[in-house]
CSV table of C-alpha atoms in Angstrom, one decimal:
chain,number,residue,atom,x,y,z
M,4,MET,CA,79.1,155.4,99.8
M,5,SER,CA,80.7,153.4,101.9
M,6,GLY,CA,79.1,151.8,104.4
M,7,GLN,CA,79.2,151.5,108.4
M,8,GLN,CA,82.4,149.6,110.4
M,9,THR,CA,80.8,147.9,112.8
M,10,ARG,CA,82.7,145.1,115.4
M,11,GLN,CA,81.0,142.0,116.2
M,12,TRP,CA,80.7,139.2,118.6
M,13,ILE,CA,81.0,135.6,116.8
M,14,VAL,CA,80.6,132.3,117.7
M,15,SER,CA,84.1,130.8,117.1
M,16,ASN,CA,84.4,127.6,119.9
M,17,PRO,CA,80.1,126.6,120.4
M,18,PRO,CA,80.8,124.9,124.3
M,19,SER,CA,80.3,121.8,125.8
M,20,ALA,CA,79.9,123.4,129.3
M,21,ASP,CA,81.0,126.5,130.6
M,22,PRO,CA,81.9,128.5,128.4
M,23,VAL,CA,85.5,129.7,127.0
M,24,PHE,CA,86.5,133.5,127.5
M,25,ASP,CA,89.7,133.5,126.5
M,26,GLY,CA,93.0,131.7,125.2
M,27,PRO,CA,92.3,129.3,121.5
M,28,GLU,CA,89.0,127.7,123.1
M,29,SER,CA,87.2,130.9,123.0
M,30,THR,CA,84.0,131.0,123.0
M,31,PHE,CA,83.3,133.6,121.4
M,32,SER,CA,86.3,136.0,118.3
M,33,LEU,CA,85.6,140.4,118.3
M,34,GLU,CA,86.2,140.5,114.6
M,35,THR,CA,85.2,143.8,112.7
M,36,THR,CA,83.3,144.2,109.5
M,37,THR,CA,81.5,146.4,106.8
M,38,LEU,CA,77.7,146.6,106.4
M,39,PRO,CA,76.2,147.0,103.9
M,40,VAL,CA,74.7,150.8,102.7
M,41,PRO,CA,71.4,150.8,103.2
M,42,GLY,CA,68.7,149.6,101.8
M,43,SER,CA,65.1,151.0,100.7
M,44,ASP,CA,62.8,149.1,103.1
M,45,GLN,CA,66.0,149.6,105.4
M,46,ALA,CA,67.7,151.4,108.0
M,47,LEU,CA,71.2,151.5,110.1
M,48,VAL,CA,71.3,150.9,113.7
M,49,LYS,CA,74.2,151.3,116.6
M,50,THR,CA,73.2,149.5,120.1
M,51,HIS,CA,73.4,150.5,123.2
M,52,TYR,CA,71.5,147.8,124.8
M,53,PHE,CA,72.0,144.5,124.8
M,54,SER,CA,69.4,141.7,126.4
M,55,ASN,CA,70.5,139.0,128.4
M,56,ASP,CA,68.8,135.5,129.0
M,57,PRO,CA,69.6,132.0,130.1
M,58,ALA,CA,68.6,130.9,126.5
M,59,GLN,CA,71.1,132.5,125.2
M,60,ARG,CA,73.2,129.7,126.1
M,61,GLY,CA,71.4,126.9,124.8
M,62,TRP,CA,71.2,128.3,121.2
M,63,ILE,CA,75.2,128.0,121.0
M,64,GLN,CA,74.8,124.2,123.0
M,65,LYS,CA,77.6,122.6,120.8
M,66,ASP,CA,76.3,119.4,118.7
M,67,MET,CA,72.8,120.1,120.1
M,68,ASP,CA,70.4,118.5,117.9
M,69,PRO,CA,68.7,121.8,115.8
M,70,GLU,CA,65.1,119.8,115.2
M,71,ARG,CA,64.9,119.6,119.4
M,72,LEU,CA,65.6,123.5,119.4
M,73,TYR,CA,62.7,126.1,119.4
M,74,THR,CA,64.8,128.5,117.7
M,75,ALA,CA,67.5,127.7,115.4
M,76,PRO,CA,70.9,127.4,116.8
M,77,VAL,CA,73.4,130.3,116.4
M,78,ASN,CA,76.0,129.0,114.4
M,79,LYS,CA,80.1,128.2,114.3
M,80,GLY,CA,81.8,132.5,112.6
M,81,GLU,CA,77.7,133.5,113.1
M,82,VAL,CA,77.5,135.8,115.2
M,83,MET,CA,76.0,136.4,118.9
M,84,ARG,CA,72.5,136.2,118.0
M,85,ALA,CA,70.6,138.6,121.4
M,86,PHE,CA,67.4,140.9,121.7
M,87,ALA,CA,68.9,144.8,121.6
M,88,ILE,CA,68.1,148.3,121.9
M,89,ALA,CA,68.7,150.7,119.3
M,90,GLU,CA,69.4,153.7,117.8
M,91,VAL,CA,67.8,154.8,114.4
M,92,VAL,CA,71.5,156.4,112.8
M,93,GLU,CA,70.0,156.5,109.0
M,94,SER,CA,67.2,155.5,107.9
M,95,ASN,CA,65.1,155.0,104.5
M,96,VAL,CA,61.8,154.3,105.7
M,97,ASP,CA,59.3,156.4,107.0
M,98,SER,CA,58.1,154.4,109.7
M,99,LEU,CA,61.6,154.1,111.2
M,100,LYS,CA,63.1,157.9,111.9
M,101,THR,CA,66.2,159.0,112.9
M,102,GLY,CA,67.4,159.6,116.7
M,103,GLN,CA,64.3,156.4,117.1
M,104,LEU,CA,64.4,154.7,120.3
M,105,VAL,CA,64.1,151.0,118.0
M,106,MET,CA,63.8,147.1,119.8
M,107,GLY,CA,64.6,144.1,117.4
M,108,SER,CA,66.9,140.4,117.8
M,109,LEU,CA,70.3,142.7,116.1
M,110,GLY,CA,73.1,140.7,117.9
M,111,TRP,CA,76.2,141.2,119.5
M,112,THR,CA,76.7,144.4,117.6
M,113,GLU,CA,77.6,147.8,117.7
M,114,TYR,CA,75.6,148.5,114.6
M,115,ALA,CA,72.9,146.7,112.3
M,116,VAL,CA,71.8,147.3,108.7
M,117,VAL,CA,67.8,146.1,109.7
M,118,ASN,CA,64.8,145.8,106.7
M,119,ALA,CA,61.9,148.0,109.2
M,120,LYS,CA,59.9,144.4,110.2
M,121,GLU,CA,62.5,143.4,112.3
M,122,VAL,CA,62.5,145.7,114.3
M,123,ARG,CA,59.6,147.9,116.6
M,124,PRO,CA,60.0,151.2,117.5
M,125,ILE,CA,59.9,151.3,121.9
M,126,GLN,CA,58.1,154.8,123.4
M,127,ALA,CA,59.1,154.7,127.3
M,128,ASP,CA,57.1,156.8,129.6
M,129,GLU,CA,59.6,158.5,132.2
M,130,ASN,CA,56.6,159.5,134.2
M,131,ALA,CA,55.1,156.6,134.6
M,132,GLY,CA,59.3,155.7,135.5
M,133,ILE,CA,58.8,154.0,132.5
M,134,ARG,CA,62.6,153.8,130.7
M,135,PRO,CA,63.3,152.1,127.3
M,136,THR,CA,65.9,149.1,129.4
M,137,HIS,CA,62.7,147.8,130.4
M,138,PHE,CA,61.0,147.3,127.0
M,139,ILE,CA,63.8,143.6,126.9
M,140,GLY,CA,62.6,143.7,131.0
M,141,SER,CA,60.0,143.4,132.7
M,142,LEU,CA,57.4,144.4,129.5
M,143,GLY,CA,59.4,142.4,127.4
M,144,GLY,CA,60.8,138.7,127.6
M,145,PRO,CA,60.8,138.9,130.9
M,146,GLY,CA,57.0,140.2,132.0
M,147,LEU,CA,55.7,138.4,129.1
M,148,THR,CA,56.3,134.3,130.6
M,149,ALA,CA,55.8,135.1,133.3
M,150,TYR,CA,52.7,136.1,131.8
M,151,TYR,CA,52.3,133.8,129.2
M,152,GLY,CA,53.2,131.0,132.1
M,153,LEU,CA,51.0,132.0,134.9
M,154,ILE,CA,48.0,133.2,133.7
M,155,ASP,CA,48.4,131.1,130.2
M,156,VAL,CA,50.1,127.9,131.4
M,157,VAL,CA,48.9,126.3,134.9
M,158,ARG,CA,45.8,128.9,134.7
M,159,THR,CA,47.0,130.4,138.0
M,160,THR,CA,43.9,131.2,140.1
M,161,LYS,CA,43.4,134.2,143.6
M,162,ASP,CA,42.8,130.2,145.5
M,163,ASP,CA,46.0,129.3,144.5
M,164,THR,CA,49.3,128.8,146.3
M,165,VAL,CA,51.9,130.1,144.2
M,166,VAL,CA,55.9,128.8,144.7
M,167,VAL,CA,58.4,130.7,141.6
M,168,SER,CA,62.2,129.7,142.0
M,169,GLY,CA,64.6,132.1,141.0
M,170,ALA,CA,62.4,134.9,141.8
M,171,ALA,CA,65.1,138.1,142.0
M,172,GLY,CA,65.7,137.1,139.0
M,173,ALA,CA,64.0,138.7,135.2
M,174,THR,CA,60.6,137.0,134.5
M,175,GLY,CA,61.5,135.5,138.2
M,176,SER,CA,60.4,138.6,140.3
M,177,MET,CA,57.7,139.9,137.5
M,178,VAL,CA,56.0,136.4,138.5
M,179,VAL,CA,55.2,137.4,142.2
M,180,GLN,CA,54.7,140.7,141.0
M,181,ILE,CA,51.9,139.1,138.9
M,182,ALA,CA,50.6,136.0,141.4
M,183,LYS,CA,50.8,138.5,144.0
M,184,HIS,CA,49.2,142.1,142.0
M,185,LEU,CA,47.8,141.5,139.5
M,186,ILE,CA,46.1,137.7,140.2
M,187,GLY,CA,45.5,138.1,143.4
M,188,CYS,CA,46.7,135.1,144.7
M,189,LYS,CA,46.3,134.2,148.4
M,190,ARG,CA,49.4,132.8,148.8
M,191,VAL,CA,52.8,133.4,146.7
M,192,ILE,CA,57.0,131.8,147.7
M,193,GLY,CA,59.6,132.9,146.1
M,194,ILE,CA,63.0,131.7,146.1
M,195,ALA,CA,66.1,133.2,145.4
M,196,GLY,CA,70.0,133.4,146.8
M,197,GLY,CA,71.1,134.7,149.6
M,198,GLU,CA,69.8,137.0,152.4
M,199,LYS,CA,69.9,140.4,150.1
M,200,LYS,CA,68.3,138.7,147.1
M,201,CYS,CA,65.0,137.3,149.3
M,202,ARG,CA,64.8,140.7,151.3
M,203,TRP,CA,63.8,142.1,147.6
M,204,VAL,CA,62.1,139.6,146.6
M,205,GLU,CA,59.1,140.1,149.8
M,206,SER,CA,59.9,144.0,149.1
M,207,LEU,CA,57.9,142.9,145.8
M,208,GLY,CA,55.3,141.4,146.7
M,209,ALA,CA,56.2,138.6,148.3
M,210,ASP,CA,54.7,136.1,151.5
M,211,VAL,CA,58.1,134.8,152.3
M,212,CYS,CA,61.2,134.2,150.0
M,213,ILE,CA,64.1,131.2,151.2
M,214,ASP,CA,67.3,131.3,150.2
M,215,TYR,CA,68.4,128.5,148.7
M,216,LYS,CA,71.8,128.7,149.7
M,217,SER,CA,71.4,128.5,153.6
M,218,ALA,CA,72.3,126.0,155.2
M,219,SER,CA,68.3,125.2,156.2
M,220,PHE,CA,67.1,125.6,153.3
M,221,GLN,CA,65.2,122.4,153.2
M,222,ASP,CA,63.7,122.9,156.4
M,223,ASP,CA,63.0,126.3,155.5
M,224,LEU,CA,60.6,125.8,151.9
M,225,LYS,CA,59.0,122.7,154.1
M,226,LYS,CA,58.2,124.8,156.6
M,227,ALA,CA,57.1,127.3,153.7
M,228,THR,CA,54.9,125.1,151.6
M,229,ASP,CA,53.4,123.1,154.6
M,230,GLY,CA,49.8,122.1,153.7
M,231,PHE,CA,51.5,121.4,150.0
M,232,VAL,CA,51.3,123.7,146.7
M,233,GLU,CA,48.8,124.4,144.1
M,234,VAL,CA,51.6,125.7,141.8
M,235,TYR,CA,55.1,125.3,140.7
M,236,PHE,CA,57.0,128.4,138.6
M,237,ASP,CA,60.1,126.5,137.6
M,238,ASN,CA,63.4,129.3,136.6
M,239,VAL,CA,66.0,126.5,137.4
M,240,GLY,CA,65.6,123.4,137.1
M,241,GLY,CA,68.3,120.7,139.0
M,242,GLU,CA,67.5,120.0,142.6
M,243,ILE,CA,65.1,122.8,143.6
M,244,LEU,CA,62.8,121.2,140.5
M,245,ASP,CA,63.4,117.3,142.4
M,246,LEU,CA,62.6,118.7,146.0
M,247,MET,CA,58.7,120.8,145.0
M,248,LEU,CA,57.5,118.2,143.1
M,249,THR,CA,57.2,116.6,146.2
M,250,ARG,CA,56.2,119.9,147.7
M,251,ILE,CA,53.0,120.3,144.9
M,252,LYS,CA,49.5,119.5,146.0
M,253,ARG,CA,47.5,116.7,144.1
M,254,HIS,CA,46.7,117.8,140.6
M,255,GLY,CA,49.0,120.8,141.0
M,256,ARG,CA,50.6,122.8,137.7
M,257,VAL,CA,54.1,122.8,137.7
M,258,ALA,CA,55.3,126.0,134.5
M,259,ALA,CA,58.5,124.1,133.3
M,260,CYS,CA,60.4,127.7,132.5
M,261,GLY,CA,63.7,126.8,132.9
M,262,ALA,CA,66.8,124.7,133.7
M,263,VAL,CA,69.9,127.5,134.9
M,264,ALA,CA,70.8,125.3,137.1
M,265,THR,CA,71.6,122.9,134.5
M,266,TYR,CA,72.4,124.7,131.7
M,267,ASN,CA,75.4,124.9,131.1
M,268,SER,CA,76.0,120.7,131.9
M,269,MET,CA,73.0,120.1,129.7
M,270,GLY,CA,71.2,118.6,132.4
M,271,GLN,CA,74.3,115.2,133.4
M,272,GLY,CA,74.0,114.8,136.3
M,273,ALA,CA,70.2,116.2,137.2
M,274,GLY,CA,68.8,113.7,137.0
M,275,LEU,CA,65.4,113.8,139.4
M,276,GLN,CA,64.8,111.1,141.7
M,277,ASN,CA,61.5,112.1,142.2
M,278,TRP,CA,60.0,111.6,139.3
M,279,PHE,CA,57.3,109.5,140.6
M,280,GLU,CA,56.1,112.1,142.5
M,281,ILE,CA,54.7,112.6,139.5
M,282,ILE,CA,52.8,109.5,138.6
M,283,VAL,CA,50.9,108.9,142.5
M,284,ASN,CA,50.1,112.9,142.2
M,285,ARG,CA,48.8,113.3,139.2
M,286,ILE,CA,51.4,116.2,138.9
M,287,GLU,CA,50.8,118.9,135.4
M,288,VAL,CA,54.1,119.6,133.9
M,289,LYS,CA,53.9,121.9,130.9
M,290,GLY,CA,57.2,123.3,129.6
M,291,PHE,CA,56.5,126.4,127.0
M,292,ILE,CA,58.5,129.1,125.7
M,293,VAL,CA,57.3,132.9,125.4
M,294,THR,CA,57.3,132.5,121.8
M,295,ASP,CA,54.5,130.0,121.3
M,296,ALA,CA,52.5,133.7,123.1
M,297,ILE,CA,53.8,136.2,120.4
M,298,GLU,CA,53.2,133.8,117.9
M,299,SER,CA,49.7,133.0,118.8
M,300,GLY,CA,48.8,136.8,118.4
M,301,LYS,CA,48.3,137.8,122.7
M,302,ALA,CA,51.3,139.3,123.5
M,303,GLY,CA,50.3,142.8,122.0
M,304,LYS,CA,47.1,142.5,124.4
M,305,TRP,CA,50.0,141.9,127.6
M,306,VAL,CA,52.2,144.3,127.5
M,307,GLN,CA,49.6,147.1,127.1
M,308,GLU,CA,47.3,145.3,130.4
M,309,LEU,CA,51.9,145.5,132.0
M,310,ILE,CA,52.4,148.7,130.9
M,311,GLN,CA,48.3,149.8,132.4
M,312,ALA,CA,49.9,148.1,136.1
M,313,VAL,CA,53.3,149.7,136.0
M,314,LYS,CA,51.4,153.2,136.2
M,315,ASP,CA,48.7,152.0,138.7
M,316,GLY,CA,51.1,150.5,140.6
M,317,LYS,CA,50.2,147.9,140.9
M,318,ILE,CA,54.3,146.5,139.3
M,319,GLN,CA,57.0,147.7,140.0
M,320,VAL,CA,59.9,148.8,137.8
M,321,GLY,CA,62.1,150.7,139.3
M,322,GLU,CA,65.7,151.1,138.6
M,323,GLU,CA,65.8,148.3,141.8
M,324,THR,CA,64.3,145.6,139.7
M,325,GLU,CA,67.6,146.1,137.2
M,326,THR,CA,70.6,144.9,136.4
M,327,VAL,CA,71.9,148.1,134.1
M,328,VAL,CA,76.2,147.3,133.4
M,329,ARG,CA,78.1,149.4,131.8
M,330,THR,CA,80.1,147.4,129.4
M,331,ARG,CA,82.7,148.0,127.2
M,332,PHE,CA,82.2,146.5,123.4
M,333,GLU,CA,85.7,144.3,124.2
M,334,ASP,CA,84.0,142.7,127.6
M,335,VAL,CA,79.7,142.0,126.1
M,336,PRO,CA,80.8,138.4,127.4
M,337,ARG,CA,81.6,138.4,130.0
M,338,THR,CA,78.8,140.1,131.4
M,339,TRP,CA,76.6,138.2,129.5
M,340,ASN,CA,78.6,135.7,131.4
M,341,LEU,CA,77.1,137.3,135.2
M,342,LEU,CA,73.7,135.5,134.3
M,343,PHE,CA,74.8,132.0,135.5
M,344,GLU,CA,77.3,133.6,138.8
M,345,GLY,CA,74.2,134.9,140.1
M,346,GLY,CA,75.5,138.3,139.6
M,347,ASN,CA,72.2,140.2,139.3
M,348,THR,CA,69.2,141.3,141.0
M,349,GLY,CA,65.9,141.4,138.6
M,350,LYS,CA,66.8,142.1,134.3
M,351,LEU,CA,70.3,141.6,134.2
M,352,VAL,CA,71.1,144.7,130.9
M,353,THR,CA,74.3,145.4,129.0
M,354,GLN,CA,74.9,149.5,128.2
M,355,LEU,CA,77.8,149.7,126.2
M,356,VAL,CA,79.7,153.0,126.8
């Protein structure tokens, strides 16, 4: 019995700056291989959706010291790592039925042979508006990141004003909703790019959303944060973080979640001018990774709380909370790159066609 043939995207030239998508220096290469026949505790799955996450950029950085990463890098010659939702095609495992949808770290591949413990079955609930893709978005890593960052990392309360950058993204949009509708924060301020995105963030519950592309951005943010704020949930780093350090109250807290503004430059040219604010105002800045929460065993309980919040109407997970891009397998890397071009509202999902 022969194995399944599949196409895969391989990391061929780890980038030091912007990824390259054409020519001999292309970051990724498309290759075809034959998978092994599934063993006794394995299943063959066919991928339908890929999760696109800014953290993936750091996994492939050229000359990155693996000792400084929270997870193993994706090395040259390896399949590009990504979370995915797939359908079970063949199974030698009682717990995985043919036709069942599962989620796991499958990589950019059309088919994969997986161990039973490497994937988790997902149960969509169309009556509640919960689709499979939500388990790699609002009810997956981004939702858990928002919950963990707000609740555990910076201990947000109803008496806090919260500012969140990247508020129209997968994690930021969940921060807005959790802060406003679950914690009940007295004021929630979003930062996003463009009038349309800002109005959408406000529809999720933000009291106001500031357009960082506007010429009046700095003045608008200072006005919105008059009196200063207790909590800043940072998804972007760079100049916005630098400005926000001047808008945080004494003894305020910063949840350092991401730095998408500097991922392709790996922080070059993004020096903070206002670092002294941390010292004189005793600001707490704490970096965190959602895998810490998963390893602690808290994630399962939080997912159930988020699912219940959706059913109670407190959290929106409608079509507007994710950008699903129908994509040929040949174009998977370019769809992923929309993350760094501001091409998505909510979670960016690749749907293979």
